[in-house]
Amino acid sequence: MVPAIGCTEPIAVALCVAKATELLGQVPDKVDVKLSANILKNAMGVGIPGTGMIGLPIAIALGAIIGKPEKELEVLCDCNKQAVERGKQYIAEDRIHISLEDNDPDKLYINAVVTTNGHEAEARIKTHHTHFVLLRKDNDVILDNDKPACQCTTEQNDEDPKLTLRKVYDFALETDIDDLRFILEAKRLNEAAAMSGLRENYGHQLGKTMQSPLGRGIMGDSIFSKVLSITSCACDARMAGAMVPVMSNSGSGNQGICATMPVVVFAEENHNTEEETIRALIISNLTAIYIKQTLGALSALCGCVVASTGSSCGITYLMGGTYEQISYSVKNMIANLTGMICDGAKPSCTLKLTSGVSTAMLSAMLAMQHKYVTSQEGIIDDDVDQSIHNLTAIGSKGMDVTDRFVLDIMTHKSNVK
């Protein structure tokens, strides 16, 4: 969990370019970027903070011009009007070349080569959004830790002792509360993003629409409507490129929002204590991290499925639920949302996120009544951890063909230059 300004895929590309530029020692004349299909998909239609523009070219230009690689996912924190104008000029001078990397199996792959005055530098990110595996200036290799992507099977992952849902639950409830207070920073940042989304007209304004007289007339003024609208406001702001940081989860700001804000809003409306809120946020965010361990940082499965499953667990706990009831909520979530595709980061992600949070509330309500999807139905197993691995196997392997179809559709639409 780290703060991030802007969608993490184009920002990670900007980070990679900024690091290569730092190695070069000056703003480059040319930038050549190679990206995996999933990075390209997630960076095509999303707003870049502080620019009023969408897509990779401006993110790359700003990474080369004003990027601060030491800030990681806040690499463009110094963006201003002057920098944007310089970035536009940089793009107009045809200094940037973007291509698809087909040879590397890693779904998260970013390689930037920058050149000027006969010198070049290279930086490469893989597996995680801030994980550099190669750094080079001319013939001087500073870092080379580029290993093949893990080809672990689902069976091997099932034997991984790192996390289970039970361990997540026990950790959240048994750890000294003072050691968990760091999670309140996620609450602070993501609440601020939500307030920004409520003040301004970002994206599709789903959150504001639900808060409007029309929205309240249809949705009412219930806990349910407040959870949906305030969470949506934060996503509206982030996807439209608001210059506000959010606390990400597993490399995604939207997942951070989705794992945090539903829990925060429900806790406030339900008058839970601060300690209960903290422990619920730990359950939610750590559940999302656990699921992402076997799903991978990027996949064809929309990240809101993962994060809203976490928030359903946190909300179930806030309702007074036991571990058994939390496991029921997970099964309900997997039975409902598995298969929701990721077709890139963009303003309409708010709609998917809101669908996930809506399902999270319904799943928690059912779980509290000991009602849940059983192993007689679909992909659900008696063992909740196996149910989770069934979900991640579908998302990481079963939907690979879907992923390629989605990218092909996105790159061949009439409005794509």
mmCIF file with all atom_site columns, N, CA and C in Angstrom, residues 15-78:
data_model
loop_
_atom_site.group_PDB
_atom_site.id
_atom_site.type_symbol
_atom_site.label_atom_id
_atom_site.label_alt_id
_atom_site.label_comp_id
_atom_site.label_asym_id
_atom_site.label_entity_id
_atom_site.label_seq_id
_atom_site.pdbx_PDB_ins_code
_atom_site.Cartn_x
_atom_site.Cartn_y
_atom_site.Cartn_z
_atom_site.occupancy
_atom_site.B_iso_or_equiv
_atom_site.pdbx_formal_charge
_atom_site.auth_seq_id
_atom_site.auth_comp_id
_atom_site.auth_asym_id
_atom_site.auth_atom_id
_atom_site.pdbx_PDB_model_num
ATOM 1   N N  . LEU A 1 15 ? 7.339  6.845  -14.479 1.00 0.00 ? 15 LEU A N  1
ATOM 2   C CA . LEU A 1 15 ? 8.410  6.534  -13.528 1.00 0.00 ? 15 LEU A CA 1
ATOM 3   C C  . LEU A 1 15 ? 9.598  5.886  -14.233 1.00 0.00 ? 15 LEU A C  1
ATOM 4   N N  . CYS A 1 16 ? 9.324  4.942  -15.100 1.00 0.00 ? 16 CYS A N  1
ATOM 5   C CA . CYS A 1 16 ? 10.394 4.249  -15.823 1.00 0.00 ? 16 CYS A CA 1
ATOM 6   C C  . CYS A 1 16 ? 11.171 5.222  -16.703 1.00 0.00 ? 16 CYS A C  1
ATOM 7   N N  . VAL A 1 17 ? 10.449 6.097  -17.401 1.00 0.00 ? 17 VAL A N  1
ATOM 8   C CA . VAL A 1 17 ? 11.092 7.106  -18.248 1.00 0.00 ? 17 VAL A CA 1
ATOM 9   C C  . VAL A 1 17 ? 11.902 8.080  -17.399 1.00 0.00 ? 17 VAL A C  1
ATOM 10  N N  . ALA A 1 18 ? 11.345 8.478  -16.257 1.00 0.00 ? 18 ALA A N  1
ATOM 11  C CA . ALA A 1 18 ? 12.050 9.413  -15.373 1.00 0.00 ? 18 ALA A CA 1
ATOM 12  C C  . ALA A 1 18 ? 13.354 8.802  -14.854 1.00 0.00 ? 18 ALA A C  1
ATOM 13  N N  . LYS A 1 19 ? 13.318 7.506  -14.519 1.00 0.00 ? 19 LYS A N  1
ATOM 14  C CA . LYS A 1 19 ? 14.526 6.843  -14.029 1.00 0.00 ? 19 LYS A CA 1
ATOM 15  C C  . LYS A 1 19 ? 15.582 6.761  -15.123 1.00 0.00 ? 19 LYS A C  1
ATOM 16  N N  . ALA A 1 20 ? 15.150 6.416  -16.344 1.00 0.00 ? 20 ALA A N  1
ATOM 17  C CA . ALA A 1 20 ? 16.102 6.363  -17.454 1.00 0.00 ? 20 ALA A CA 1
ATOM 18  C C  . ALA A 1 20 ? 16.688 7.747  -17.716 1.00 0.00 ? 20 ALA A C  1
ATOM 19  N N  . THR A 1 21 ? 15.859 8.786  -17.632 1.00 0.00 ? 21 THR A N  1
ATOM 20  C CA . THR A 1 21 ? 16.329 10.161 -17.831 1.00 0.00 ? 21 THR A CA 1
ATOM 21  C C  . THR A 1 21 ? 17.325 10.559 -16.753 1.00 0.00 ? 21 THR A C  1
ATOM 22  N N  . GLU A 1 22 ? 17.062 10.159 -15.519 1.00 0.00 ? 22 GLU A N  1
ATOM 23  C CA . GLU A 1 22 ? 17.989 10.433 -14.422 1.00 0.00 ? 22 GLU A CA 1
ATOM 24  C C  . GLU A 1 22 ? 19.346 9.797  -14.701 1.00 0.00 ? 22 GLU A C  1
ATOM 25  N N  . LEU A 1 23 ? 19.353 8.564  -15.202 1.00 0.00 ? 23 LEU A N  1
ATOM 26  C CA . LEU A 1 23 ? 20.608 7.899  -15.553 1.00 0.00 ? 23 LEU A CA 1
ATOM 27  C C  . LEU A 1 23 ? 21.326 8.629  -16.683 1.00 0.00 ? 23 LEU A C  1
ATOM 28  N N  . LEU A 1 24 ? 20.555 9.124  -17.655 1.00 0.00 ? 24 LEU A N  1
ATOM 29  C CA . LEU A 1 24 ? 21.132 9.842  -18.786 1.00 0.00 ? 24 LEU A CA 1
ATOM 30  C C  . LEU A 1 24 ? 21.742 11.170 -18.366 1.00 0.00 ? 24 LEU A C  1
ATOM 31  N N  . GLY A 1 25 ? 21.104 11.809 -17.384 1.00 0.00 ? 25 GLY A N  1
ATOM 32  C CA . GLY A 1 25 ? 21.648 13.054 -16.852 1.00 0.00 ? 25 GLY A CA 1
ATOM 33  C C  . GLY A 1 25 ? 21.106 14.314 -17.488 1.00 0.00 ? 25 GLY A C  1
ATOM 34  N N  . GLN A 1 26 ? 20.192 14.190 -18.451 1.00 0.00 ? 26 GLN A N  1
ATOM 35  C CA . GLN A 1 26 ? 19.589 15.354 -19.094 1.00 0.00 ? 26 GLN A CA 1
ATOM 36  C C  . GLN A 1 26 ? 18.308 14.931 -19.812 1.00 0.00 ? 26 GLN A C  1
ATOM 37  N N  . VAL A 1 27 ? 17.481 15.904 -20.159 1.00 0.00 ? 27 VAL A N  1
ATOM 38  C CA . VAL A 1 27 ? 16.251 15.593 -20.876 1.00 0.00 ? 27 VAL A CA 1
ATOM 39  C C  . VAL A 1 27 ? 16.606 14.979 -22.224 1.00 0.00 ? 27 VAL A C  1
ATOM 40  N N  . PRO A 1 28 ? 16.068 13.824 -22.546 1.00 0.00 ? 28 PRO A N  1
ATOM 41  C CA . PRO A 1 28 ? 16.470 13.116 -23.765 1.00 0.00 ? 28 PRO A CA 1
ATOM 42  C C  . PRO A 1 28 ? 15.877 13.732 -25.033 1.00 0.00 ? 28 PRO A C  1
ATOM 43  N N  . ASP A 1 29 ? 16.578 13.486 -26.153 1.00 0.00 ? 29 ASP A N  1
ATOM 44  C CA . ASP A 1 29 ? 16.049 13.881 -27.457 1.00 0.00 ? 29 ASP A CA 1
ATOM 45  C C  . ASP A 1 29 ? 14.964 12.908 -27.919 1.00 0.00 ? 29 ASP A C  1
ATOM 46  N N  . LYS A 1 30 ? 15.128 11.637 -27.560 1.00 0.00 ? 30 LYS A N  1
ATOM 47  C CA . LYS A 1 30 ? 14.192 10.598 -27.986 1.00 0.00 ? 30 LYS A CA 1
ATOM 48  C C  . LYS A 1 30 ? 13.868 9.675  -26.816 1.00 0.00 ? 30 LYS A C  1
ATOM 49  N N  . VAL A 1 31 ? 12.634 9.175  -26.800 1.00 0.00 ? 31 VAL A N  1
ATOM 50  C CA . VAL A 1 31 ? 12.214 8.186  -25.804 1.00 0.00 ? 31 VAL A CA 1
ATOM 51  C C  . VAL A 1 31 ? 11.548 7.030  -26.539 1.00 0.00 ? 31 VAL A C  1
ATOM 52  N N  . ASP A 1 32 ? 12.088 5.833  -26.384 1.00 0.00 ? 32 ASP A N  1
ATOM 53  C CA . ASP A 1 32 ? 11.483 4.629  -26.949 1.00 0.00 ? 32 ASP A CA 1
ATOM 54  C C  . ASP A 1 32 ? 10.970 3.767  -25.802 1.00 0.00 ? 32 ASP A C  1
ATOM 55  N N  . VAL A 1 33 ? 9.683  3.484  -25.833 1.00 0.00 ? 33 VAL A N  1
ATOM 56  C CA . VAL A 1 33 ? 9.049  2.730  -24.754 1.00 0.00 ? 33 VAL A CA 1
ATOM 57  C C  . VAL A 1 33 ? 8.420  1.467  -25.322 1.00 0.00 ? 33 VAL A C  1
ATOM 58  N N  . LYS A 1 34 ? 8.709  0.328  -24.680 1.00 0.00 ? 34 LYS A N  1
ATOM 59  C CA . LYS A 1 34 ? 8.052  -0.933 -25.008 1.00 0.00 ? 34 LYS A CA 1
ATOM 60  C C  . LYS A 1 34 ? 7.224  -1.377 -23.810 1.00 0.00 ? 34 LYS A C  1
ATOM 61  N N  . LEU A 1 35 ? 5.973  -1.785 -24.065 1.00 0.00 ? 35 LEU A N  1
ATOM 62  C CA . LEU A 1 35 ? 5.036  -2.090 -22.998 1.00 0.00 ? 35 LEU A CA 1
ATOM 63  C C  . LEU A 1 35 ? 4.341  -3.414 -23.242 1.00 0.00 ? 35 LEU A C  1
ATOM 64  N N  . SER A 1 36 ? 4.025  -4.102 -22.145 1.00 0.00 ? 36 SER A N  1
ATOM 65  C CA . SER A 1 36 ? 3.172  -5.288 -22.248 1.00 0.00 ? 36 SER A CA 1
ATOM 66  C C  . SER A 1 36 ? 1.754  -4.858 -22.614 1.00 0.00 ? 36 SER A C  1
ATOM 67  N N  . ALA A 1 37 ? 0.979  -5.810 -23.116 1.00 0.00 ? 37 ALA A N  1
ATOM 68  C CA . ALA A 1 37 ? -0.378 -5.502 -23.558 1.00 0.00 ? 37 ALA A CA 1
ATOM 69  C C  . ALA A 1 37 ? -1.235 -4.955 -22.420 1.00 0.00 ? 37 ALA A C  1
ATOM 70  N N  . ASN A 1 38 ? -1.080 -5.493 -21.221 1.00 0.00 ? 38 ASN A N  1
ATOM 71  C CA . ASN A 1 38 ? -1.902 -5.045 -20.095 1.00 0.00 ? 38 ASN A CA 1
ATOM 72  C C  . ASN A 1 38 ? -1.578 -3.618 -19.676 1.00 0.00 ? 38 ASN A C  1
ATOM 73  N N  . ILE A 1 39 ? -0.300 -3.240 -19.730 1.00 0.00 ? 39 ILE A N  1
ATOM 74  C CA . ILE A 1 39 ? 0.066  -1.854 -19.433 1.00 0.00 ? 39 ILE A CA 1
ATOM 75  C C  . ILE A 1 39 ? -0.520 -0.932 -20.490 1.00 0.00 ? 39 ILE A C  1
ATOM 76  N N  . LEU A 1 40 ? -0.373 -1.320 -21.762 1.00 0.00 ? 40 LEU A N  1
ATOM 77  C CA . LEU A 1 40 ? -0.903 -0.501 -22.853 1.00 0.00 ? 40 LEU A CA 1
ATOM 78  C C  . LEU A 1 40 ? -2.416 -0.327 -22.716 1.00 0.00 ? 40 LEU A C  1
ATOM 79  N N  . LYS A 1 41 ? -3.107 -1.416 -22.416 1.00 0.00 ? 41 LYS A N  1
ATOM 80  C CA . LYS A 1 41 ? -4.566 -1.385 -22.271 1.00 0.00 ? 41 LYS A CA 1
ATOM 81  C C  . LYS A 1 41 ? -4.996 -0.427 -21.161 1.00 0.00 ? 41 LYS A C  1
ATOM 82  N N  . ASN A 1 42 ? -4.287 -0.472 -20.034 1.00 0.00 ? 42 ASN A N  1
ATOM 83  C CA . ASN A 1 42 ? -4.696 0.315  -18.873 1.00 0.00 ? 42 ASN A CA 1
ATOM 84  C C  . ASN A 1 42 ? -4.283 1.773  -18.952 1.00 0.00 ? 42 ASN A C  1
ATOM 85  N N  . ALA A 1 43 ? -3.469 2.122  -19.945 1.00 0.00 ? 43 ALA A N  1
ATOM 86  C CA . ALA A 1 43 ? -2.961 3.487  -20.015 1.00 0.00 ? 43 ALA A CA 1
ATOM 87  C C  . ALA A 1 43 ? -3.563 4.297  -21.160 1.00 0.00 ? 43 ALA A C  1
ATOM 88  N N  . MET A 1 44 ? -4.413 3.681  -21.969 1.00 0.00 ? 44 MET A N  1
ATOM 89  C CA . MET A 1 44 ? -4.884 4.335  -23.188 1.00 0.00 ? 44 MET A CA 1
ATOM 90  C C  . MET A 1 44 ? -5.902 5.435  -22.950 1.00 0.00 ? 44 MET A C  1
ATOM 91  N N  . GLY A 1 45 ? -6.808 5.254  -21.997 1.00 0.00 ? 45 GLY A N  1
ATOM 92  C CA . GLY A 1 45 ? -7.954 6.151  -21.906 1.00 0.00 ? 45 GLY A CA 1
ATOM 93  C C  . GLY A 1 45 ? -8.122 6.865  -20.591 1.00 0.00 ? 45 GLY A C  1
ATOM 94  N N  . VAL A 1 46 ? -7.078 6.899  -19.781 1.00 0.00 ? 46 VAL A N  1
ATOM 95  C CA . VAL A 1 46 ? -7.226 7.464  -18.437 1.00 0.00 ? 46 VAL A CA 1
ATOM 96  C C  . VAL A 1 46 ? -6.582 8.848  -18.366 1.00 0.00 ? 46 VAL A C  1
ATOM 97  N N  . GLY A 1 47 ? -7.150 9.718  -17.531 1.00 0.00 ? 47 GLY A N  1
ATOM 98  C CA . GLY A 1 47 ? -6.623 11.063 -17.367 1.00 0.00 ? 47 GLY A CA 1
ATOM 99  C C  . GLY A 1 47 ? -5.297 11.079 -16.634 1.00 0.00 ? 47 GLY A C  1
ATOM 100 N N  . ILE A 1 48 ? -4.399 11.963 -17.082 1.00 0.00 ? 48 ILE A N  1
ATOM 101 C CA . ILE A 1 48 ? -3.096 12.132 -16.432 1.00 0.00 ? 48 ILE A CA 1
ATOM 102 C C  . ILE A 1 48 ? -3.176 13.367 -15.539 1.00 0.00 ? 48 ILE A C  1
ATOM 103 N N  . PRO A 1 49 ? -2.882 13.231 -14.244 1.00 0.00 ? 49 PRO A N  1
ATOM 104 C CA . PRO A 1 49 ? -3.092 14.315 -13.283 1.00 0.00 ? 49 PRO A CA 1
ATOM 105 C C  . PRO A 1 49 ? -2.440 15.632 -13.682 1.00 0.00 ? 49 PRO A C  1
ATOM 106 N N  . GLY A 1 50 ? -3.212 16.706 -13.526 1.00 0.00 ? 50 GLY A N  1
ATOM 107 C CA . GLY A 1 50 ? -2.692 18.044 -13.736 1.00 0.00 ? 50 GLY A CA 1
ATOM 108 C C  . GLY A 1 50 ? -2.535 18.454 -15.177 1.00 0.00 ? 50 GLY A C  1
ATOM 109 N N  . THR A 1 51 ? -2.989 17.625 -16.138 1.00 0.00 ? 51 THR A N  1
ATOM 110 C CA . THR A 1 51 ? -2.750 17.920 -17.547 1.00 0.00 ? 51 THR A CA 1
ATOM 111 C C  . THR A 1 51 ? -4.019 18.213 -18.342 1.00 0.00 ? 51 THR A C  1
ATOM 112 N N  . GLY A 1 52 ? -5.158 17.690 -17.913 1.00 0.00 ? 52 GLY A N  1
ATOM 113 C CA . GLY A 1 52 ? -6.360 17.771 -18.720 1.00 0.00 ? 52 GLY A CA 1
ATOM 114 C C  . GLY A 1 52 ? -6.280 16.922 -19.971 1.00 0.00 ? 52 GLY A C  1
ATOM 115 N N  . MET A 1 53 ? -5.338 15.967 -19.986 1.00 0.00 ? 53 MET A N  1
ATOM 116 C CA . MET A 1 53 ? -5.115 15.115 -21.152 1.00 0.00 ? 53 MET A CA 1
ATOM 117 C C  . MET A 1 53 ? -5.187 13.652 -20.736 1.00 0.00 ? 53 MET A C  1
ATOM 118 N N  . ILE A 1 54 ? -5.374 12.779 -21.711 1.00 0.00 ? 54 ILE A N  1
ATOM 119 C CA . ILE A 1 54 ? -5.415 11.352 -21.432 1.00 0.00 ? 54 ILE A CA 1
ATOM 120 C C  . ILE A 1 54 ? -4.293 10.642 -22.175 1.00 0.00 ? 54 ILE A C  1
ATOM 121 N N  . GLY A 1 55 ? -3.936 9.460  -21.679 1.00 0.00 ? 55 GLY A N  1
ATOM 122 C CA . GLY A 1 55 ? -3.064 8.568  -22.424 1.00 0.00 ? 55 GLY A CA 1
ATOM 123 C C  . GLY A 1 55 ? -1.582 8.692  -22.128 1.00 0.00 ? 55 GLY A C  1
ATOM 124 N N  . LEU A 1 56 ? -0.813 7.864  -22.819 1.00 0.00 ? 56 LEU A N  1
ATOM 125 C CA . LEU A 1 56 ? 0.613  7.691  -22.553 1.00 0.00 ? 56 LEU A CA 1
ATOM 126 C C  . LEU A 1 56 ? 1.521  8.838  -23.001 1.00 0.00 ? 56 LEU A C  1
ATOM 127 N N  . PRO A 1 57 ? 1.314  9.441  -24.164 1.00 0.00 ? 57 PRO A N  1
ATOM 128 C CA . PRO A 1 57 ? 2.307  10.424 -24.627 1.00 0.00 ? 57 PRO A CA 1
ATOM 129 C C  . PRO A 1 57 ? 2.610  11.532 -23.624 1.00 0.00 ? 57 PRO A C  1
ATOM 130 N N  . ILE A 1 58 ? 1.583  12.127 -23.023 1.00 0.00 ? 58 ILE A N  1
ATOM 131 C CA . ILE A 1 58 ? 1.847  13.202 -22.075 1.00 0.00 ? 58 ILE A CA 1
ATOM 132 C C  . ILE A 1 58 ? 2.491  12.664 -20.799 1.00 0.00 ? 58 ILE A C  1
ATOM 133 N N  . ALA A 1 59 ? 2.125  11.444 -20.372 1.00 0.00 ? 59 ALA A N  1
ATOM 134 C CA . ALA A 1 59 ? 2.762  10.849 -19.194 1.00 0.00 ? 59 ALA A CA 1
ATOM 135 C C  . ALA A 1 59 ? 4.251  10.619 -19.450 1.00 0.00 ? 59 ALA A C  1
ATOM 136 N N  . ILE A 1 60 ? 4.584  10.120 -20.634 1.00 0.00 ? 60 ILE A N  1
ATOM 137 C CA . ILE A 1 60 ? 5.980  9.878  -20.995 1.00 0.00 ? 60 ILE A CA 1
ATOM 138 C C  . ILE A 1 60 ? 6.749  11.188 -21.089 1.00 0.00 ? 60 ILE A C  1
ATOM 139 N N  . ALA A 1 61 ? 6.153  12.181 -21.756 1.00 0.00 ? 61 ALA A N  1
ATOM 140 C CA . ALA A 1 61 ? 6.828  13.478 -21.901 1.00 0.00 ? 61 ALA A CA 1
ATOM 141 C C  . ALA A 1 61 ? 7.119  14.104 -20.546 1.00 0.00 ? 61 ALA A C  1
ATOM 142 N N  . LEU A 1 62 ? 6.136  14.071 -19.648 1.00 0.00 ? 62 LEU A N  1
ATOM 143 C CA . LEU A 1 62 ? 6.333  14.665 -18.323 1.00 0.00 ? 62 LEU A CA 1
ATOM 144 C C  . LEU A 1 62 ? 7.332  13.860 -17.495 1.00 0.00 ? 62 LEU A C  1
ATOM 145 N N  . GLY A 1 63 ? 7.342  12.535 -17.674 1.00 0.00 ? 63 GLY A N  1
ATOM 146 C CA . GLY A 1 63 ? 8.343  11.728 -16.988 1.00 0.00 ? 63 GLY A CA 1
ATOM 147 C C  . GLY A 1 63 ? 9.747  12.140 -17.379 1.00 0.00 ? 63 GLY A C  1
ATOM 148 N N  . ALA A 1 64 ? 9.934  12.461 -18.658 1.00 0.00 ? 64 ALA A N  1
ATOM 149 C CA . ALA A 1 64 ? 11.255 12.879 -19.138 1.00 0.00 ? 64 ALA A CA 1
ATOM 150 C C  . ALA A 1 64 ? 11.604 14.301 -18.719 1.00 0.00 ? 64 ALA A C  1
ATOM 151 N N  . ILE A 1 65 ? 10.596 15.154 -18.607 1.00 0.00 ? 65 ILE A N  1
ATOM 152 C CA . ILE A 1 65 ? 10.860 16.582 -18.378 1.00 0.00 ? 65 ILE A CA 1
ATOM 153 C C  . ILE A 1 65 ? 10.913 16.943 -16.898 1.00 0.00 ? 65 ILE A C  1
ATOM 154 N N  . ILE A 1 66 ? 9.942  16.451 -16.107 1.00 0.00 ? 66 ILE A N  1
ATOM 155 C CA . ILE A 1 66 ? 9.867  16.878 -14.694 1.00 0.00 ? 66 ILE A CA 1
ATOM 156 C C  . ILE A 1 66 ? 9.765  15.705 -13.722 1.00 0.00 ? 66 ILE A C  1
ATOM 157 N N  . GLY A 1 67 ? 9.903  14.471 -14.216 1.00 0.00 ? 67 GLY A N  1
ATOM 158 C CA . GLY A 1 67 ? 9.724  13.301 -13.364 1.00 0.00 ? 67 GLY A CA 1
ATOM 159 C C  . GLY A 1 67 ? 10.738 13.210 -12.237 1.00 0.00 ? 67 GLY A C  1
ATOM 160 N N  . LYS A 1 68 ? 10.257 12.830 -11.055 1.00 0.00 ? 68 LYS A N  1
ATOM 161 C CA . LYS A 1 68 ? 11.130 12.607 -9.891  1.00 0.00 ? 68 LYS A CA 1
ATOM 162 C C  . LYS A 1 68 ? 11.041 11.128 -9.515  1.00 0.00 ? 68 LYS A C  1
ATOM 163 N N  . PRO A 1 69 ? 11.969 10.304 -9.989  1.00 0.00 ? 69 PRO A N  1
ATOM 164 C CA . PRO A 1 69 ? 11.839 8.860  -9.758  1.00 0.00 ? 69 PRO A CA 1
ATOM 165 C C  . PRO A 1 69 ? 11.868 8.456  -8.292  1.00 0.00 ? 69 PRO A C  1
ATOM 166 N N  . GLU A 1 70 ? 12.485 9.269  -7.444  1.00 0.00 ? 70 GLU A N  1
ATOM 167 C CA . GLU A 1 70 ? 12.521 8.939  -6.016  1.00 0.00 ? 70 GLU A CA 1
ATOM 168 C C  . GLU A 1 70 ? 11.132 9.013  -5.385  1.00 0.00 ? 70 GLU A C  1
ATOM 169 N N  . LYS A 1 71 ? 10.187 9.671  -6.052  1.00 0.00 ? 71 LYS A N  1
ATOM 170 C CA . LYS A 1 71 ? 8.820  9.781  -5.556  1.00 0.00 ? 71 LYS A CA 1
ATOM 171 C C  . LYS A 1 71 ? 7.959  8.593  -5.955  1.00 0.00 ? 71 LYS A C  1
ATOM 172 N N  . GLU A 1 72 ? 8.511  7.694  -6.760  1.00 0.00 ? 72 GLU A N  1
ATOM 173 C CA . GLU A 1 72 ? 7.836  6.483  -7.220  1.00 0.00 ? 72 GLU A CA 1
ATOM 174 C C  . GLU A 1 72 ? 6.481  6.814  -7.855  1.00 0.00 ? 72 GLU A C  1
ATOM 175 N N  . LEU A 1 73 ? 5.361  6.342  -7.302  1.00 0.00 ? 73 LEU A N  1
ATOM 176 C CA . LEU A 1 73 ? 4.065  6.536  -7.949  1.00 0.00 ? 73 LEU A CA 1
ATOM 177 C C  . LEU A 1 73 ? 3.516  7.960  -7.789  1.00 0.00 ? 73 LEU A C  1
ATOM 178 N N  . GLU A 1 74 ? 4.296  8.833  -7.156  1.00 0.00 ? 74 GLU A N  1
ATOM 179 C CA . GLU A 1 74 ? 4.006  10.268 -7.146  1.00 0.00 ? 74 GLU A CA 1
ATOM 180 C C  . GLU A 1 74 ? 5.032  11.012 -7.997  1.00 0.00 ? 74 GLU A C  1
ATOM 181 N N  . VAL A 1 75 ? 5.545  10.325 -9.009  1.00 0.00 ? 75 VAL A N  1
ATOM 182 C CA . VAL A 1 75 ? 6.642  10.816 -9.831  1.00 0.00 ? 75 VAL A CA 1
ATOM 183 C C  . VAL A 1 75 ? 6.319  12.136 -10.521 1.00 0.00 ? 75 VAL A C  1
ATOM 184 N N  . LEU A 1 76 ? 5.039  12.416 -10.806 1.00 0.00 ? 76 LEU A N  1
ATOM 185 C CA . LEU A 1 76 ? 4.649  13.644 -11.498 1.00 0.00 ? 76 LEU A CA 1
ATOM 186 C C  . LEU A 1 76 ? 4.090  14.692 -10.537 1.00 0.00 ? 76 LEU A C  1
ATOM 187 N N  . CYS A 1 77 ? 4.542  14.652 -9.298  1.00 0.00 ? 77 CYS A N  1
ATOM 188 C CA . CYS A 1 77 ? 3.994  15.557 -8.279  1.00 0.00 ? 77 CYS A CA 1
ATOM 189 C C  . CYS A 1 77 ? 4.286  17.022 -8.586  1.00 0.00 ? 77 CYS A C  1
ATOM 190 N N  . ASP A 1 78 ? 5.301  17.315 -9.407  1.00 0.00 ? 78 ASP A N  1
ATOM 191 C CA . ASP A 1 78 ? 5.657  18.698 -9.729  1.00 0.00 ? 78 ASP A CA 1
ATOM 192 C C  . ASP A 1 78 ? 4.983  19.207 -10.999 1.00 0.00 ? 78 ASP A C  1
#
